[in-house]
Each structure stands twice: as structure tokens, then as C-alpha cells.
mmCIF file of N, CA and C in Angstrom:
data_model
loop_
_atom_site.group_PDB
_atom_site.id
_atom_site.type_symbol
_atom_site.label_atom_id
_atom_site.label_comp_id
_atom_site.label_asym_id
_atom_site.label_seq_id
_atom_site.Cartn_x
_atom_site.Cartn_y
_atom_site.Cartn_z
ATOM 1 N N MET N 1 -63.206 65.800 1.614
ATOM 2 C CA MET N 1 -63.777 64.753 2.814
ATOM 3 C C MET N 1 -64.189 63.514 2.244
ATOM 4 N N LYS N 2 -64.088 62.325 2.972
ATOM 5 C CA LYS N 2 -64.686 61.245 2.510
ATOM 6 C C LYS N 2 -66.086 61.011 2.910
ATOM 7 N N GLN N 3 -66.509 60.258 2.170
ATOM 8 C CA GLN N 3 -68.133 59.832 2.716
ATOM 9 C C GLN N 3 -68.267 58.784 3.788
ATOM 10 N N ALA N 4 -67.183 58.188 3.873
ATOM 11 C CA ALA N 4 -67.039 56.769 4.580
ATOM 12 C C ALA N 4 -68.566 56.191 4.275
ATOM 13 N N ASN N 5 -69.200 55.576 5.265
ATOM 14 C CA ASN N 5 -70.334 54.871 4.791
ATOM 15 C C ASN N 5 -71.812 55.673 4.706
ATOM 16 N N ALA N 6 -71.508 57.067 4.648
ATOM 17 C CA ALA N 6 -72.587 58.175 4.409
ATOM 18 C C ALA N 6 -73.485 57.633 3.177
ATOM 19 N N THR N 7 -74.582 57.226 3.373
ATOM 20 C CA THR N 7 -75.332 57.284 1.856
ATOM 21 C C THR N 7 -75.528 58.904 1.438
ATOM 22 N N ASP N 8 -76.192 58.922 0.190
ATOM 23 C CA ASP N 8 -76.318 60.361 -0.207
ATOM 24 C C ASP N 8 -77.744 60.865 0.535
ATOM 25 N N GLU N 9 -78.669 59.999 1.207
ATOM 26 C CA GLU N 9 -79.729 60.468 1.922
ATOM 27 C C GLU N 9 -78.963 61.176 3.098
ATOM 28 N N VAL N 10 -78.345 60.770 3.990
ATOM 29 C CA VAL N 10 -77.753 60.793 4.956
ATOM 30 C C VAL N 10 -76.849 62.014 4.975
ATOM 31 N N GLN N 11 -76.426 62.133 3.923
ATOM 32 C CA GLN N 11 -75.075 63.192 3.735
ATOM 33 C C GLN N 11 -76.212 64.646 3.324
ATOM 34 N N ALA N 12 -77.152 64.481 2.643
ATOM 35 C CA ALA N 12 -77.867 65.453 2.341
ATOM 36 C C ALA N 12 -78.731 65.576 4.007
ATOM 37 N N LYS N 13 -78.915 64.900 4.549
ATOM 38 C CA LYS N 13 -79.821 65.150 5.959
ATOM 39 C C LYS N 13 -78.951 66.061 6.831
ATOM 40 N N LEU N 14 -77.404 65.491 6.937
ATOM 41 C CA LEU N 14 -76.507 66.066 7.660
ATOM 42 C C LEU N 14 -76.534 67.635 7.477
ATOM 43 N N THR N 15 -75.891 67.865 5.721
ATOM 44 C CA THR N 15 -76.193 69.115 5.223
ATOM 45 C C THR N 15 -77.417 70.517 5.613
ATOM 46 N N GLY N 16 -78.379 69.255 5.659
ATOM 47 C CA GLY N 16 -79.622 70.147 5.932
ATOM 48 C C GLY N 16 -79.568 70.778 7.321
ATOM 49 N N LEU N 17 -79.439 70.013 8.008
ATOM 50 C CA LEU N 17 -79.301 69.908 9.718
ATOM 51 C C LEU N 17 -78.165 71.013 10.088
ATOM 52 N N LYS N 18 -76.936 71.110 9.284
ATOM 53 C CA LYS N 18 -75.842 72.069 9.554
ATOM 54 C C LYS N 18 -76.247 73.495 9.073
ATOM 55 N N GLY N 19 -77.039 73.383 8.067
ATOM 56 C CA GLY N 19 -77.494 74.711 7.227
ATOM 57 C C GLY N 19 -78.593 75.050 8.390
ATOM 58 N N GLN N 20 -78.805 74.455 9.354
ATOM 59 C CA GLN N 20 -80.081 75.003 10.235
ATOM 60 C C GLN N 20 -79.261 75.483 11.328
ATOM 61 N N GLY N 21 -78.262 75.240 11.541
ATOM 62 C CA GLY N 21 -77.462 75.762 12.649
ATOM 63 C C GLY N 21 -77.043 74.679 13.952
ATOM 64 N N VAL N 22 -77.084 73.545 13.560
ATOM 65 C CA VAL N 22 -77.125 71.944 14.216
ATOM 66 C C VAL N 22 -75.677 71.959 14.203
ATOM 67 N N GLN N 23 -75.099 71.966 15.532
ATOM 68 C CA GLN N 23 -73.461 71.865 15.688
ATOM 69 C C GLN N 23 -73.442 69.959 16.049
ATOM 70 N N PHE N 24 -72.798 69.489 15.154
ATOM 71 C CA PHE N 24 -72.291 68.031 15.529
ATOM 72 C C PHE N 24 -70.957 67.823 16.595
ATOM 73 N N GLN N 25 -70.790 66.878 17.421
ATOM 74 C CA GLN N 25 -69.663 66.912 18.157
ATOM 75 C C GLN N 25 -69.122 65.602 18.014
ATOM 76 N N VAL N 26 -67.959 65.202 17.706
ATOM 77 C CA VAL N 26 -67.574 63.587 17.683
ATOM 78 C C VAL N 26 -66.698 63.376 18.811
ATOM 79 N N CYS N 27 -66.931 62.319 19.567
ATOM 80 C CA CYS N 27 -66.209 61.519 20.764
ATOM 81 C C CYS N 27 -65.056 61.023 20.060
ATOM 82 N N GLY N 28 -63.497 61.606 20.618
ATOM 83 C CA GLY N 28 -62.758 61.514 20.474
ATOM 84 C C GLY N 28 -62.246 59.956 21.308
ATOM 85 N N ASN N 29 -62.801 59.360 21.924
ATOM 86 C CA ASN N 29 -62.487 58.297 22.570
ATOM 87 C C ASN N 29 -63.022 57.242 21.686
ATOM 88 N N THR N 30 -64.249 57.441 21.133
ATOM 89 C CA THR N 30 -64.776 56.221 20.161
ATOM 90 C C THR N 30 -64.471 56.833 18.900
ATOM 91 N N LEU N 31 -63.461 57.830 18.044
ATOM 92 C CA LEU N 31 -62.150 57.142 16.931
ATOM 93 C C LEU N 31 -61.629 56.644 17.634
ATOM 94 N N LYS N 32 -60.629 56.943 18.755
ATOM 95 C CA LYS N 32 -59.428 56.094 19.078
ATOM 96 C C LYS N 32 -59.643 54.543 18.837
ATOM 97 N N GLY N 33 -60.664 54.656 19.609
ATOM 98 C CA GLY N 33 -61.074 52.919 20.147
ATOM 99 C C GLY N 33 -61.361 52.103 18.752
ATOM 100 N N ARG N 34 -61.918 52.992 18.088
ATOM 101 C CA ARG N 34 -62.570 52.227 16.792
ATOM 102 C C ARG N 34 -61.153 52.449 15.796
ATOM 103 N N ASN N 35 -60.537 53.149 15.650
ATOM 104 C CA ASN N 35 -59.280 53.296 14.729
ATOM 105 C C ASN N 35 -59.774 54.163 13.590
ATOM 106 N N VAL N 36 -60.546 55.036 14.342
ATOM 107 C CA VAL N 36 -61.328 55.937 13.229
ATOM 108 C C VAL N 36 -60.576 57.364 12.751
ATOM 109 N N GLU N 37 -60.064 57.740 11.756
ATOM 110 C CA GLU N 37 -59.584 58.966 11.597
ATOM 111 C C GLU N 37 -60.668 59.843 10.602
ATOM 112 N N VAL N 38 -60.366 61.360 11.749
ATOM 113 C CA VAL N 38 -61.465 62.119 11.494
ATOM 114 C C VAL N 38 -61.553 62.253 9.887
ATOM 115 N N LYS N 39 -60.221 62.206 9.093
ATOM 116 C CA LYS N 39 -60.529 62.504 7.679
ATOM 117 C C LYS N 39 -61.221 61.853 6.692
ATOM 118 N N ASP N 40 -61.890 60.596 7.430
ATOM 119 C CA ASP N 40 -62.887 59.473 7.030
ATOM 120 C C ASP N 40 -63.920 59.695 7.354
ATOM 121 N N LEU N 41 -64.537 60.862 7.717
ATOM 122 C CA LEU N 41 -65.795 60.986 8.166
ATOM 123 C C LEU N 41 -65.856 62.006 7.825
ATOM 124 N N TYR N 42 -67.422 61.907 6.849
ATOM 125 C CA TYR N 42 -67.909 63.071 5.850
ATOM 126 C C TYR N 42 -68.263 64.365 6.940
ATOM 127 N N ASP N 43 -67.762 65.244 6.091
ATOM 128 C CA ASP N 43 -67.933 66.934 6.702
ATOM 129 C C ASP N 43 -67.680 67.003 8.504
ATOM 130 N N VAL N 44 -66.689 66.191 8.842
ATOM 131 C CA VAL N 44 -66.164 66.421 9.911
ATOM 132 C C VAL N 44 -65.020 67.034 9.850
ATOM 133 N N ASN N 45 -64.235 67.841 10.580
ATOM 134 C CA ASN N 45 -62.608 68.260 10.822
ATOM 135 C C ASN N 45 -62.297 68.508 12.369
ATOM 136 N N GLN N 46 -61.569 68.391 12.460
ATOM 137 C CA GLN N 46 -60.671 68.185 14.039
ATOM 138 C C GLN N 46 -61.363 69.035 15.212
ATOM 139 N N GLY N 47 -61.810 70.318 14.632
ATOM 140 C CA GLY N 47 -62.579 71.211 15.601
ATOM 141 C C GLY N 47 -63.772 70.365 15.963
ATOM 142 N N ASP N 48 -64.512 69.546 15.302
ATOM 143 C CA ASP N 48 -65.686 68.975 15.532
ATOM 144 C C ASP N 48 -65.482 67.868 16.832
ATOM 145 N N VAL N 49 -64.255 67.422 17.104
ATOM 146 C CA VAL N 49 -63.472 66.583 17.854
ATOM 147 C C VAL N 49 -63.436 67.149 19.391
ATOM 148 N N VAL N 50 -64.030 66.454 20.314
ATOM 149 C CA VAL N 50 -64.296 66.696 21.265
ATOM 150 C C VAL N 50 -63.884 65.320 22.183
ATOM 151 N N PRO N 51 -62.897 65.283 23.471
ATOM 152 C CA PRO N 51 -62.092 64.288 24.120
ATOM 153 C C PRO N 51 -62.882 62.803 24.220
ATOM 154 N N SER N 52 -64.157 63.587 25.000
ATOM 155 C CA SER N 52 -64.753 62.504 25.654
ATOM 156 C C SER N 52 -66.196 63.250 25.494
ATOM 157 N N GLY N 53 -67.268 62.213 24.630
ATOM 158 C CA GLY N 53 -68.451 62.275 24.366
ATOM 159 C C GLY N 53 -69.251 62.283 25.578
ATOM 160 N N VAL N 54 -69.035 61.638 26.594
ATOM 161 C CA VAL N 54 -69.964 61.365 27.531
ATOM 162 C C VAL N 54 -69.580 63.196 28.507
ATOM 163 N N ALA N 55 -68.418 62.678 28.616
ATOM 164 C CA ALA N 55 -68.260 64.681 29.590
ATOM 165 C C ALA N 55 -68.635 65.580 28.675
ATOM 166 N N GLN N 56 -68.531 65.652 27.316
ATOM 167 C CA GLN N 56 -69.198 66.773 26.732
ATOM 168 C C GLN N 56 -70.756 67.172 27.068
ATOM 169 N N LEU N 57 -71.404 66.317 27.311
ATOM 170 C CA LEU N 57 -73.054 65.993 27.526
ATOM 171 C C LEU N 57 -72.824 66.563 29.206
ATOM 172 N N GLY N 58 -72.105 66.184 29.921
ATOM 173 C CA GLY N 58 -71.968 66.580 31.199
ATOM 174 C C GLY N 58 -71.873 68.606 31.309
ATOM 175 N N ILE N 59 -71.299 68.801 30.675
ATOM 176 C CA ILE N 59 -70.312 70.217 30.296
ATOM 177 C C ILE N 59 -71.501 70.922 29.735
ATOM 178 N N LEU N 60 -72.474 70.281 28.482
ATOM 179 C CA LEU N 60 -73.528 71.043 28.044
ATOM 180 C C LEU N 60 -74.427 71.100 29.233
ATOM 181 N N GLN N 61 -75.052 69.653 29.992
ATOM 182 C CA GLN N 61 -76.216 69.809 30.596
ATOM 183 C C GLN N 61 -75.752 71.173 31.551
ATOM 184 N N SER N 62 -74.656 71.323 32.325
ATOM 185 C CA SER N 62 -74.609 72.145 33.024
ATOM 186 C C SER N 62 -74.399 73.431 33.053
ATOM 187 N N GLN N 63 -74.360 73.668 31.212
ATOM 188 C CA GLN N 63 -74.740 74.877 30.591
ATOM 189 C C GLN N 63 -76.292 75.306 30.415
ATOM 190 N N GLY N 64 -77.168 74.194 30.722
ATOM 191 C CA GLY N 64 -78.594 74.167 31.042
ATOM 192 C C GLY N 64 -79.318 73.532 29.704
ATOM 193 N N TYR N 65 -78.309 72.800 28.760
ATOM 194 C CA TYR N 65 -78.987 72.206 27.556
ATOM 195 C C TYR N 65 -79.409 70.437 28.222
ATOM 196 N N ALA N 66 -80.010 70.194 27.753
ATOM 197 C CA ALA N 66 -81.140 68.687 28.109
ATOM 198 C C ALA N 66 -80.689 67.651 27.171
ATOM 199 N N TYR N 67 -80.529 66.744 27.803
ATOM 200 C CA TYR N 67 -80.066 65.290 26.929
ATOM 201 C C TYR N 67 -81.174 64.542 26.795
ATOM 202 N N ILE N 68 -81.767 63.987 25.815
ATOM 203 C CA ILE N 68 -83.343 62.906 25.789
ATOM 204 C C ILE N 68 -82.721 62.074 25.063
ATOM 205 N N LYS N 69 -83.115 61.107 25.329
ATOM 206 C CA LYS N 69 -82.669 59.729 24.902
ATOM 207 C C LYS N 69 -83.843 59.063 24.368
ATOM 208 N N PRO N 70 -83.684 58.919 22.736
ATOM 209 C CA PRO N 70 -85.150 58.378 22.016
ATOM 210 C C PRO N 70 -85.602 57.284 22.665
#
């Protein structure tokens, strides 16, 4: 897996969060729109990609998850 522009600090934080069970999902629309390949992202595989991030938020909210924008 490539690092892309993830610093050592960011990589350590992502690894730590994943170790605690946090799951990251990547928006397929954004990847396509920005011409980014999954293989160029740090610790991301094709199974982490959802077709639409916005639609995925709606799906998760309907399952009882909450979206909080900082």
C-alpha cells in the first residue's frame, strides 16, 4: 500500500483507530472525480470503497447511526 501524502503521524493515527475497531469507508464518486486509484491510498482496499459517501451516510443514519459535523 502506498502512503500517498499521509505523514507518519497520520498513518499512526489511522492504524491506532483501526486497531480500536473504527471502520473507514471511502467515497467512490470522489475517487473517480479526483482520478485517484485505491492502490494510491494508505491502508485502503477495494472493500473500503462505497459508491457514494453521501448515500452511505443516509444508509447508516437509517440504521441508527448519527452524523455529527464538527
